[in-house]
Amino acid sequence: MNNRMEVTQRIEPVSLGKKEKPEPVSMYFGENTFSESTMRKMFSEKTFKAFKRWQEEGEVITAAQADEIAQAMKEWAMAKGATAYTHWFQPMTGLTAEKHDAFISIGTSGNVIEKFTGSRLIQGEPDASSFPSGGIRATFEARGYTAWDPSSPAFITEVENGKTLCVPTIFISYTGEALDKKLPLLRSEVALSKSVVELLKLFGHGDVKSACSTCGPEQEYFLIDEAYYRLRPDLILTGRTLVGASSPKGQQLEDQYFGSIKERVLNYMLEVEEEAYKLGIPVATRHNEVAPHQYEFAPVFERSNLAADHNQLLMDIMKKVARRHGLVCLLHEKPFAGVNGSGKHLNWSIADDRGNNLLNPGDTPEENLLFLTMLCSVIYAVYTHGDLLRGAVAFAGNEHRLGANEAPPAIISVFLGEHLIKIVDMIESGKMAKAKKQDLVDLGVKLLPKFLRDSTDRNRTSPFAFTGNKFEFRALGSSMNISTAIAVVNTIAADAIQIVGERIVAEKKQADSFSAAVLKALSGVIKEARPILFEGNNYAEEWIKEAEKRGLPNIVSSAEALRAFVTPKAIDLFERQGVFTRIELQARYVIWLEMYEKVIDIEARTLMEMVNTQVLPGAYEYQNDIAGGFEIVSDVAAAGRVDLVSGVIDDRKELLESISADIYYVRRNLREVAKLLEKAEAMEIEKRTFFFFNELKPQMAHVRKHVDALEKVMPDHLWNLPKYREMLFIS
Ligand code: ADP
Ligand code: MG
């Protein structure tokens, strides 16, 4: 028996012992966060008010107040058992980063005391030379600063042997450029708020002071037994299987989707939820996804900056808890070829400070007018800057989903649904603009909420779909930090809302009424943005042709999609909205290209080593066996010692030939991979990313094809890599 077979025999759920009867979640939700109610209790009234002003209006607190807050935070954290603190941030790696510092400080008489000051709370200076900066920060000027983000609460993480206070921060260079994913998100919230407040003023809501985006990311993932994982260098190093024949049973029967959750998996989910709740992450739904061993968590939506932090934390929890259960949580977009990959649906909307969801159809024609304005603005945003949405989800892992053989396609379009599209059609035709107030009721505007709220017939194939009271951007990859995608959606929405607002103001001069002016403006907006609306099946061949006719880009390569960020149009937009500077965009472009080529490079090298050391040796053995058998059979037949059915010799010959051919092609293609890697070394970065996409990836696919062919015929004992049918079905 080889390792793989032994492991398979031994796989069984890890028992963590039965938990005592669980407490109701409300008893411990958020217990590990430095919540507003804790702050209210622990701060002086004056400091609490100052802190709130900082949160809400950006008015910075004084040094003395910062000290008071730090002191309270330290006390709270120490009472919970924390011994150290860290500034927690989201560098361009896409992961989170932390550098822990103990609270201890040496007192005047050489004694150790626990200390945490306001200045340590507010600013940190991690040695930042190894974080990607895209050239913004030369390595000799390694200084990067972390600065406290008061909009997201501090929290405590725990491991068996201790606890750490984590302070969410942004990460900036000495010269103030964003080196992280969080700062642009926060800036985009400011831009969005400004635009929305202005528009609301037009609609007579001058009382609204601010608005924000809200977000609920649905997180897909795979789980596999850890024992299998350990036998797969590709999963360990790249997060996905680089070779692997499909399982005879995949997802054809669709018996996994929303199916009854296996006990082992449910135990895992329950523990993830418990950990999430302690950190105040409102995970609300869990279910099986389409592919075998694929699952999903979805939280209740929150303000986007919080949702982004929470999603990062949740992914971290999911990975850590899996290990406790003898499982590995795979967040890669395509861990297994041939079955669905994992995405992250970004549910997005806009809320004002009165708590209104501005993408919620209202109960009166006036409210609906505002709703339609928001809706049309977002449509216009996607129409004008769809390339940025595509760019925001472009990276090596997602390339296996977008525009490959599965959803969503790389063509960005907007889906509205049967009822809403009719309304939008009417707006475009100008019918509504001519209508009187009471006619609006007849035209259906009054009835909007009714049919929208139960619009159950949702298009699951659209990359950007309106789903009742929010948009769902479905092209995100499962492993992604969602901040950049939110920042892009916010920015393009902010810009479009501004433009639409200006058009309304212009129409007002000639129109009889405000609503007529609005509808006239929206009619123009829809006329212009019409090509982005698509209600059909986004997976169909015809759509690709149709989209081409409409002039919608269909960009499959990540590197090409990323260019959207450095076009004059994009730089103009982001600078206008104060979200990214030109330098930041150019730096990001370089970082993303580098990330792309590094991932592909690692994959190629892993593939070479794995195939050479773990696939081919077994294949040679099998080839020898077959050759030996062929020789014996031919010898005894030639000597007239046996009477063979006609075809026996040819059959053996063919077997030997086909195995030998696969081995040959594997080796030939591997040599080609090595040559391409060598050739790429001298190329400059942009060229190399395209070269990897156009040349190296197809070459790797050739290797895989022949390896997978071998897997399907090789004797079980000679195949040591866990198979799809095992990893995806045994638990
Ligand atoms: P689905 O049928 O697509 O799963 P749900 O209504 O269950 O739709 O919601 C899915 C996700 O959308 C959840 O994470 C939820 O929190 C989020 N969501 C709901 N309303 C909003 C909103 N106003 N803004 C942002 N996200 C929202
Ligand atoms: Mg969904």
XYZ file of C-alpha atoms in Angstrom, residues 6-7 10 22 99 109 117 123 172 180 183 284 295 299 314 375 377 410 426 428 458 552 596 708 729:
25
model
C -2.944 4.270 3.674
C -4.239 7.769 4.274
C -7.430 6.144 8.009
C -23.858 26.286 23.737
C 3.639 42.860 14.115
C 13.535 51.214 38.932
C 0.318 54.890 25.136
C 0.830 55.197 14.942
C 0.950 54.404 4.339
C -2.585 49.008 1.627
C -7.075 53.468 2.868
C -25.798 34.324 9.133
C -19.572 25.319 0.921
C -22.870 37.360 6.820
C -13.487 35.312 8.659
C -30.332 52.707 -9.832
C -26.592 56.095 -11.682
C -15.317 38.254 -18.261
C -40.405 53.289 -20.041
C -35.861 55.646 -21.647
C -32.912 35.905 -10.390
C -18.404 45.584 -24.519
C 0.472 37.551 -11.299
C -4.148 13.150 -16.203
C -15.769 12.545 -1.770
